[in-house]
Amino acid sequence: MKTNNTLTTVCSAVALILVTSTGALASSGATNHVFVSGPLILLFLGFCALVVVIQCIPACIMLYGMIKGTVSVRTGEKVEVRN
């Protein structure tokens, strides 16, 4: 009975990865430390959020223009095709 070599190779690779992986890299070490951010950190994060929102406004206007341009139908214009 023939087996699929690709399937066997993939299953072997997955089994090898699962057997050799450990949880040591996922642990953070000190889990009892609580980070309390100050008002300057919150102000900085708020400024970053404001920059992202401000940059979305021209993108939305451009998207509206592209959609409007593709949906609009031009009537009365003749199009000549040259070979």
PDB file of N, CA and C in Angstrom:
ATOM      1  N   MET A   1       0.839  -1.170   0.000  1.00  0.00           N
ATOM      2  CA  MET A   1       0.000   0.000   0.000  1.00  0.00           C
ATOM      3  C   MET A   1       0.890   1.240   0.000  1.00  0.00           C
ATOM      4  N   LYS A   2       0.645   2.144  -0.941  1.00  0.00           N
ATOM      5  CA  LYS A   2       1.459   3.347  -1.071  1.00  0.00           C
ATOM      6  C   LYS A   2       0.918   4.436  -0.156  1.00  0.00           C
ATOM      7  N   THR A   3       1.823   5.196   0.446  1.00  0.00           N
ATOM      8  CA  THR A   3       1.428   6.340   1.261  1.00  0.00           C
ATOM      9  C   THR A   3       1.878   7.608   0.557  1.00  0.00           C
ATOM     10  N   ASN A   4       1.187   8.689   0.846  1.00  0.00           N
ATOM     11  CA  ASN A   4       1.524   9.971   0.255  1.00  0.00           C
ATOM     12  C   ASN A   4       2.743  10.533   0.971  1.00  0.00           C
ATOM     13  N   ASN A   5       3.846  10.738   0.227  1.00  0.00           N
ATOM     14  CA  ASN A   5       5.089  11.218   0.831  1.00  0.00           C
ATOM     15  C   ASN A   5       4.955  12.628   1.382  1.00  0.00           C
ATOM     16  N   THR A   6       4.189  13.483   0.725  1.00  0.00           N
ATOM     17  CA  THR A   6       4.021  14.848   1.203  1.00  0.00           C
ATOM     18  C   THR A   6       3.278  14.869   2.527  1.00  0.00           C
ATOM     19  N   LEU A   7       2.214  14.085   2.609  1.00  0.00           N
ATOM     20  CA  LEU A   7       1.436  14.025   3.843  1.00  0.00           C
ATOM     21  C   LEU A   7       2.273  13.454   4.981  1.00  0.00           C
ATOM     22  N   THR A   8       3.076  12.457   4.691  1.00  0.00           N
ATOM     23  CA  THR A   8       3.939  11.859   5.705  1.00  0.00           C
ATOM     24  C   THR A   8       4.980  12.865   6.182  1.00  0.00           C
ATOM     25  N   THR A   9       5.539  13.616   5.257  1.00  0.00           N
ATOM     26  CA  THR A   9       6.541  14.612   5.628  1.00  0.00           C
ATOM     27  C   THR A   9       5.933  15.714   6.486  1.00  0.00           C
ATOM     28  N   VAL A  10       4.748  16.191   6.129  1.00  0.00           N
ATOM     29  CA  VAL A  10       4.091  17.248   6.898  1.00  0.00           C
ATOM     30  C   VAL A  10       3.735  16.745   8.292  1.00  0.00           C
ATOM     31  N   CYS A  11       3.193  15.540   8.379  1.00  0.00           N
ATOM     32  CA  CYS A  11       2.844  14.980   9.693  1.00  0.00           C
ATOM     33  C   CYS A  11       4.074  14.790  10.564  1.00  0.00           C
ATOM     34  N   SER A  12       5.174  14.350   9.972  1.00  0.00           N
ATOM     35  CA  SER A  12       6.415  14.184  10.722  1.00  0.00           C
ATOM     36  C   SER A  12       6.946  15.524  11.221  1.00  0.00           C
ATOM     37  N   ALA A  13       6.883  16.537  10.381  1.00  0.00           N
ATOM     38  CA  ALA A  13       7.365  17.861  10.773  1.00  0.00           C
ATOM     39  C   ALA A  13       6.516  18.439  11.904  1.00  0.00           C
ATOM     40  N   VAL A  14       5.195  18.288  11.809  1.00  0.00           N
ATOM     41  CA  VAL A  14       4.311  18.792  12.866  1.00  0.00           C
ATOM     42  C   VAL A  14       4.556  18.047  14.165  1.00  0.00           C
ATOM     43  N   ALA A  15       4.722  16.735  14.103  1.00  0.00           N
ATOM     44  CA  ALA A  15       4.989  15.951  15.307  1.00  0.00           C
ATOM     45  C   ALA A  15       6.313  16.353  15.939  1.00  0.00           C
ATOM     46  N   LEU A  16       7.331  16.596  15.115  1.00  0.00           N
ATOM     47  CA  LEU A  16       8.631  17.019  15.632  1.00  0.00           C
ATOM     48  C   LEU A  16       8.549  18.380  16.302  1.00  0.00           C
ATOM     49  N   ILE A  17       7.811  19.292  15.710  1.00  0.00           N
ATOM     50  CA  ILE A  17       7.661  20.620  16.303  1.00  0.00           C
ATOM     51  C   ILE A  17       6.916  20.549  17.626  1.00  0.00           C
ATOM     52  N   LEU A  18       5.855  19.752  17.675  1.00  0.00           N
ATOM     53  CA  LEU A  18       5.076  19.644  18.913  1.00  0.00           C
ATOM     54  C   LEU A  18       5.866  18.970  20.024  1.00  0.00           C
ATOM     55  N   VAL A  19       6.705  18.008  19.693  1.00  0.00           N
ATOM     56  CA  VAL A  19       7.479  17.297  20.715  1.00  0.00           C
ATOM     57  C   VAL A  19       8.595  18.170  21.259  1.00  0.00           C
ATOM     58  N   THR A  20       9.233  18.958  20.398  1.00  0.00           N
ATOM     59  CA  THR A  20      10.394  19.727  20.845  1.00  0.00           C
ATOM     60  C   THR A  20      10.051  21.114  21.381  1.00  0.00           C
ATOM     61  N   SER A  21       8.811  21.566  21.214  1.00  0.00           N
ATOM     62  CA  SER A  21       8.477  22.904  21.698  1.00  0.00           C
ATOM     63  C   SER A  21       8.300  22.897  23.213  1.00  0.00           C
ATOM     64  N   THR A  22       8.663  24.014  23.824  1.00  0.00           N
ATOM     65  CA  THR A  22       8.528  24.151  25.275  1.00  0.00           C
ATOM     66  C   THR A  22       7.800  25.443  25.591  1.00  0.00           C
ATOM     67  N   GLY A  23       7.330  25.550  26.803  1.00  0.00           N
ATOM     68  CA  GLY A  23       6.639  26.752  27.236  1.00  0.00           C
ATOM     69  C   GLY A  23       7.539  27.753  27.901  1.00  0.00           C
ATOM     70  N   ALA A  24       8.831  27.543  27.895  1.00  0.00           N
ATOM     71  CA  ALA A  24       9.763  28.428  28.586  1.00  0.00           C
ATOM     72  C   ALA A  24       9.834  29.798  27.923  1.00  0.00           C
ATOM     73  N   LEU A  25       9.687  29.868  26.613  1.00  0.00           N
ATOM     74  CA  LEU A  25       9.777  31.145  25.933  1.00  0.00           C
ATOM     75  C   LEU A  25       8.520  31.985  26.118  1.00  0.00           C
ATOM     76  N   ALA A  26       7.416  31.349  26.466  1.00  0.00           N
ATOM     77  CA  ALA A  26       6.175  32.078  26.608  1.00  0.00           C
ATOM     78  C   ALA A  26       6.002  32.689  27.989  1.00  0.00           C
ATOM     79  N   SER A  27       6.767  32.255  28.952  1.00  0.00           N
ATOM     80  CA  SER A  27       6.590  32.788  30.301  1.00  0.00           C
ATOM     81  C   SER A  27       7.266  34.143  30.417  1.00  0.00           C
ATOM     82  N   SER A  28       6.644  35.032  31.183  1.00  0.00           N
ATOM     83  CA  SER A  28       7.183  36.383  31.304  1.00  0.00           C
ATOM     84  C   SER A  28       8.099  36.537  32.505  1.00  0.00           C
ATOM     85  N   GLY A  29       8.083  35.615  33.421  1.00  0.00           N
ATOM     86  CA  GLY A  29       8.962  35.725  34.582  1.00  0.00           C
ATOM     87  C   GLY A  29       8.251  36.370  35.751  1.00  0.00           C
ATOM     88  N   ALA A  30       8.271  37.680  35.833  1.00  0.00           N
ATOM     89  CA  ALA A  30       7.659  38.388  36.951  1.00  0.00           C
ATOM     90  C   ALA A  30       6.202  38.687  36.624  1.00  0.00           C
ATOM     91  N   THR A  31       5.298  37.918  37.181  1.00  0.00           N
ATOM     92  CA  THR A  31       3.873  38.118  36.908  1.00  0.00           C
ATOM     93  C   THR A  31       3.182  38.932  37.997  1.00  0.00           C
ATOM     94  N   ASN A  32       3.891  39.252  39.058  1.00  0.00           N
ATOM     95  CA  ASN A  32       3.261  39.998  40.144  1.00  0.00           C
ATOM     96  C   ASN A  32       3.481  41.500  40.037  1.00  0.00           C
ATOM     97  N   HIS A  33       4.194  41.960  39.019  1.00  0.00           N
ATOM     98  CA  HIS A  33       4.467  43.384  38.839  1.00  0.00           C
ATOM     99  C   HIS A  33       3.325  44.022  38.050  1.00  0.00           C
ATOM    100  N   VAL A  34       2.763  45.102  38.579  1.00  0.00           N
ATOM    101  CA  VAL A  34       1.666  45.802  37.908  1.00  0.00           C
ATOM    102  C   VAL A  34       2.206  47.129  37.398  1.00  0.00           C
ATOM    103  N   PHE A  35       2.013  47.391  36.099  1.00  0.00           N
ATOM    104  CA  PHE A  35       2.490  48.631  35.499  1.00  0.00           C
ATOM    105  C   PHE A  35       1.361  49.649  35.533  1.00  0.00           C
ATOM    106  N   VAL A  36       1.606  50.759  36.153  1.00  0.00           N
ATOM    107  CA  VAL A  36       0.631  51.847  36.214  1.00  0.00           C
ATOM    108  C   VAL A  36       1.187  52.995  35.384  1.00  0.00           C
ATOM    109  N   SER A  37       0.489  53.315  34.315  1.00  0.00           N
ATOM    110  CA  SER A  37       0.984  54.369  33.439  1.00  0.00           C
ATOM    111  C   SER A  37       0.579  55.731  33.981  1.00  0.00           C
ATOM    112  N   GLY A  38       1.449  56.670  33.807  1.00  0.00           N
ATOM    113  CA  GLY A  38       1.196  58.023  34.268  1.00  0.00           C
ATOM    114  C   GLY A  38       0.396  58.812  33.242  1.00  0.00           C
ATOM    115  N   PRO A  39       0.047  60.044  33.589  1.00  0.00           N
ATOM    116  CA  PRO A  39      -0.759  60.859  32.678  1.00  0.00           C
ATOM    117  C   PRO A  39      -0.024  61.228  31.383  1.00  0.00           C
ATOM    118  N   LEU A  40       1.310  61.323  31.421  1.00  0.00           N
ATOM    119  CA  LEU A  40       2.037  61.644  30.195  1.00  0.00           C
ATOM    120  C   LEU A  40       1.986  60.499  29.194  1.00  0.00           C
ATOM    121  N   ILE A  41       2.025  59.268  29.684  1.00  0.00           N
ATOM    122  CA  ILE A  41       1.919  58.107  28.796  1.00  0.00           C
ATOM    123  C   ILE A  41       0.538  58.084  28.148  1.00  0.00           C
ATOM    124  N   LEU A  42      -0.477  58.330  28.933  1.00  0.00           N
ATOM    125  CA  LEU A  42      -1.839  58.338  28.393  1.00  0.00           C
ATOM    126  C   LEU A  42      -2.027  59.487  27.396  1.00  0.00           C
ATOM    127  N   LEU A  43      -1.420  60.623  27.665  1.00  0.00           N
ATOM    128  CA  LEU A  43      -1.486  61.750  26.739  1.00  0.00           C
ATOM    129  C   LEU A  43      -0.783  61.410  25.421  1.00  0.00           C
ATOM    130  N   PHE A  44       0.357  60.746  25.511  1.00  0.00           N
ATOM    131  CA  PHE A  44       1.080  60.334  24.309  1.00  0.00           C
ATOM    132  C   PHE A  44       0.260  59.334  23.491  1.00  0.00           C
ATOM    133  N   LEU A  45      -0.344  58.350  24.141  1.00  0.00           N
ATOM    134  CA  LEU A  45      -1.166  57.369  23.436  1.00  0.00           C
ATOM    135  C   LEU A  45      -2.398  58.028  22.807  1.00  0.00           C
ATOM    136  N   GLY A  46      -2.974  59.005  23.502  1.00  0.00           N
ATOM    137  CA  GLY A  46      -4.096  59.742  22.938  1.00  0.00           C
ATOM    138  C   GLY A  46      -3.686  60.539  21.715  1.00  0.00           C
ATOM    139  N   PHE A  47      -2.495  61.125  21.740  1.00  0.00           N
ATOM    140  CA  PHE A  47      -1.984  61.861  20.586  1.00  0.00           C
ATOM    141  C   PHE A  47      -1.759  60.928  19.402  1.00  0.00           C
ATOM    142  N   CYS A  48      -1.236  59.728  19.670  1.00  0.00           N
ATOM    143  CA  CYS A  48      -1.027  58.742  18.596  1.00  0.00           C
ATOM    144  C   CYS A  48      -2.364  58.336  17.982  1.00  0.00           C
ATOM    145  N   ALA A  49      -3.378  58.138  18.808  1.00  0.00           N
ATOM    146  CA  ALA A  49      -4.703  57.784  18.297  1.00  0.00           C
ATOM    147  C   ALA A  49      -5.276  58.930  17.463  1.00  0.00           C
ATOM    148  N   LEU A  50      -5.041  60.157  17.891  1.00  0.00           N
ATOM    149  CA  LEU A  50      -5.517  61.322  17.148  1.00  0.00           C
ATOM    150  C   LEU A  50      -4.848  61.419  15.781  1.00  0.00           C
ATOM    151  N   VAL A  51      -3.567  61.129  15.714  1.00  0.00           N
ATOM    152  CA  VAL A  51      -2.852  61.146  14.432  1.00  0.00           C
ATOM    153  C   VAL A  51      -3.434  60.105  13.483  1.00  0.00           C
ATOM    154  N   VAL A  52      -3.732  58.915  13.991  1.00  0.00           N
ATOM    155  CA  VAL A  52      -4.304  57.861  13.146  1.00  0.00           C
ATOM    156  C   VAL A  52      -5.673  58.274  12.622  1.00  0.00           C
ATOM    157  N   VAL A  53      -6.496  58.862  13.479  1.00  0.00           N
ATOM    158  CA  VAL A  53      -7.838  59.279  13.056  1.00  0.00           C
ATOM    159  C   VAL A  53      -7.747  60.400  12.027  1.00  0.00           C
ATOM    160  N   ILE A  54      -6.850  61.348  12.230  1.00  0.00           N
ATOM    161  CA  ILE A  54      -6.679  62.453  11.286  1.00  0.00           C
ATOM    162  C   ILE A  54      -6.232  61.928   9.925  1.00  0.00           C
ATOM    163  N   GLN A  55      -5.382  60.904   9.897  1.00  0.00           N
ATOM    164  CA  GLN A  55      -4.927  60.345   8.631  1.00  0.00           C
ATOM    165  C   GLN A  55      -6.014  59.547   7.929  1.00  0.00           C
ATOM    166  N   CYS A  56      -7.007  59.092   8.656  1.00  0.00           N
ATOM    167  CA  CYS A  56      -8.102  58.332   8.034  1.00  0.00           C
ATOM    168  C   CYS A  56      -9.054  59.239   7.258  1.00  0.00           C
ATOM    169  N   ILE A  57      -9.130  60.510   7.603  1.00  0.00           N
ATOM    170  CA  ILE A  57     -10.069  61.419   6.935  1.00  0.00           C
ATOM    171  C   ILE A  57      -9.738  61.575   5.447  1.00  0.00           C
ATOM    172  N   PRO A  58      -8.502  61.908   5.045  1.00  0.00           N
ATOM    173  CA  PRO A  58      -8.218  61.989   3.605  1.00  0.00           C
ATOM    174  C   PRO A  58      -8.368  60.640   2.895  1.00  0.00           C
ATOM    175  N   ALA A  59      -8.074  59.562   3.595  1.00  0.00           N
ATOM    176  CA  ALA A  59      -8.228  58.242   2.978  1.00  0.00           C
ATOM    177  C   ALA A  59      -9.694  57.961   2.674  1.00  0.00           C
ATOM    178  N   CYS A  60     -10.582  58.330   3.583  1.00  0.00           N
ATOM    179  CA  CYS A  60     -12.018  58.129   3.351  1.00  0.00           C
ATOM    180  C   CYS A  60     -12.510  59.017   2.207  1.00  0.00           C
ATOM    181  N   ILE A  61     -12.017  60.253   2.139  1.00  0.00           N
ATOM    182  CA  ILE A  61     -12.413  61.145   1.053  1.00  0.00           C
ATOM    183  C   ILE A  61     -11.936  60.597  -0.289  1.00  0.00           C
ATOM    184  N   MET A  62     -10.714  60.077  -0.338  1.00  0.00           N
ATOM    185  CA  MET A  62     -10.197  59.508  -1.577  1.00  0.00           C
ATOM    186  C   MET A  62     -10.974  58.250  -1.972  1.00  0.00           C
ATOM    187  N   LEU A  63     -11.312  57.410  -1.010  1.00  0.00           N
ATOM    188  CA  LEU A  63     -12.099  56.217  -1.297  1.00  0.00           C
ATOM    189  C   LEU A  63     -13.468  56.593  -1.841  1.00  0.00           C
ATOM    190  N   TYR A  64     -14.087  57.610  -1.256  1.00  0.00           N
ATOM    191  CA  TYR A  64     -15.387  58.083  -1.752  1.00  0.00           C
ATOM    192  C   TYR A  64     -15.267  58.567  -3.191  1.00  0.00           C
ATOM    193  N   GLY A  65     -14.217  59.308  -3.513  1.00  0.00           N
ATOM    194  CA  GLY A  65     -14.008  59.799  -4.868  1.00  0.00           C
ATOM    195  C   GLY A  65     -13.790  58.669  -5.870  1.00  0.00           C
ATOM    196  N   MET A  66     -13.037  57.636  -5.462  1.00  0.00           N
ATOM    197  CA  MET A  66     -12.805  56.513  -6.363  1.00  0.00           C
ATOM    198  C   MET A  66     -14.087  55.733  -6.617  1.00  0.00           C
ATOM    199  N   ILE A  67     -14.878  55.518  -5.571  1.00  0.00           N
ATOM    200  CA  ILE A  67     -16.145  54.803  -5.737  1.00  0.00           C
ATOM    201  C   ILE A  67     -17.103  55.626  -6.588  1.00  0.00           C
ATOM    202  N   LYS A  68     -17.159  56.928  -6.340  1.00  0.00           N
ATOM    203  CA  LYS A  68     -18.026  57.810  -7.125  1.00  0.00           C
ATOM    204  C   LYS A  68     -17.610  57.811  -8.588  1.00  0.00           C
ATOM    205  N   GLY A  69     -16.318  57.793  -8.851  1.00  0.00           N
ATOM    206  CA  GLY A  69     -15.829  57.786 -10.221  1.00  0.00           C
ATOM    207  C   GLY A  69     -16.124  56.484 -10.955  1.00  0.00           C
ATOM    208  N   THR A  70     -16.095  55.376 -10.266  1.00  0.00           N
ATOM    209  CA  THR A  70     -16.366  54.109 -10.931  1.00  0.00           C
ATOM    210  C   THR A  70     -17.859  53.854 -11.110  1.00  0.00           C
ATOM    211  N   VAL A  71     -18.680  54.428 -10.257  1.00  0.00           N
ATOM    212  CA  VAL A  71     -20.119  54.191 -10.329  1.00  0.00           C
ATOM    213  C   VAL A  71     -20.789  55.153 -11.299  1.00  0.00           C
ATOM    214  N   SER A  72     -20.253  56.358 -11.429  1.00  0.00           N
ATOM    215  CA  SER A  72     -20.894  57.354 -12.281  1.00  0.00           C
ATOM    216  C   SER A  72     -20.915  56.896 -13.735  1.00  0.00           C
ATOM    217  N   VAL A  73     -22.027  57.179 -14.384  1.00  0.00           N
ATOM    218  CA  VAL A  73     -22.204  56.779 -15.777  1.00  0.00           C
ATOM    219  C   VAL A  73     -22.121  58.031 -16.636  1.00  0.00           C
ATOM    220  N   ARG A  74     -21.291  57.988 -17.640  1.00  0.00           N
ATOM    221  CA  ARG A  74     -21.170  59.118 -18.554  1.00  0.00           C
ATOM    222  C   ARG A  74     -22.052  58.841 -19.760  1.00  0.00           C
ATOM    223  N   THR A  75     -22.954  59.733 -20.023  1.00  0.00           N
ATOM    224  CA  THR A  75     -23.846  59.550 -21.172  1.00  0.00           C
ATOM    225  C   THR A  75     -23.577  60.644 -22.193  1.00  0.00           C
ATOM    226  N   GLY A  76     -23.824  60.347 -23.438  1.00  0.00           N
ATOM    227  CA  GLY A  76     -23.682  61.342 -24.483  1.00  0.00           C
ATOM    228  C   GLY A  76     -22.286  61.469 -25.040  1.00  0.00           C
ATOM    229  N   GLU A  77     -21.333  60.704 -24.551  1.00  0.00           N
ATOM    230  CA  GLU A  77     -19.987  60.794 -25.077  1.00  0.00           C
ATOM    231  C   GLU A  77     -19.739  59.648 -26.046  1.00  0.00           C
ATOM    232  N   LYS A  78     -19.100  59.969 -27.142  1.00  0.00           N
ATOM    233  CA  LYS A  78     -18.765  58.954 -28.125  1.00  0.00           C
ATOM    234  C   LYS A  78     -17.326  58.515 -27.879  1.00  0.00           C
ATOM    235  N   VAL A  79     -17.136  57.232 -27.953  1.00  0.00           N
ATOM    236  CA  VAL A  79     -15.801  56.673 -27.771  1.00  0.00           C
ATOM    237  C   VAL A  79     -15.367  56.057 -29.089  1.00  0.00           C
ATOM    238  N   GLU A  80     -14.258  56.506 -29.625  1.00  0.00           N
ATOM    239  CA  GLU A  80     -13.748  55.963 -30.867  1.00  0.00           C
ATOM    240  C   GLU A  80     -12.689  54.917 -30.574  1.00  0.00           C
ATOM    241  N   VAL A  81     -12.796  53.812 -31.281  1.00  0.00           N
ATOM    242  CA  VAL A  81     -11.827  52.739 -31.124  1.00  0.00           C
ATOM    243  C   VAL A  81     -10.994  52.681 -32.394  1.00  0.00           C
ATOM    244  N   ARG A  82      -9.712  52.808 -32.235  1.00  0.00           N
ATOM    245  CA  ARG A  82      -8.799  52.754 -33.392  1.00  0.00           C
ATOM    246  C   ARG A  82      -7.972  51.484 -33.300  1.00  0.00           C
ATOM    247  N   ASN A  83      -7.842  50.855 -34.453  1.00  0.00           N
ATOM    248  CA  ASN A  83      -7.047  49.629 -34.512  1.00  0.00           C
ATOM    249  C   ASN A  83      -5.641  49.932 -34.924  1.00  0.00           C
TER     250      ASN A  83
END
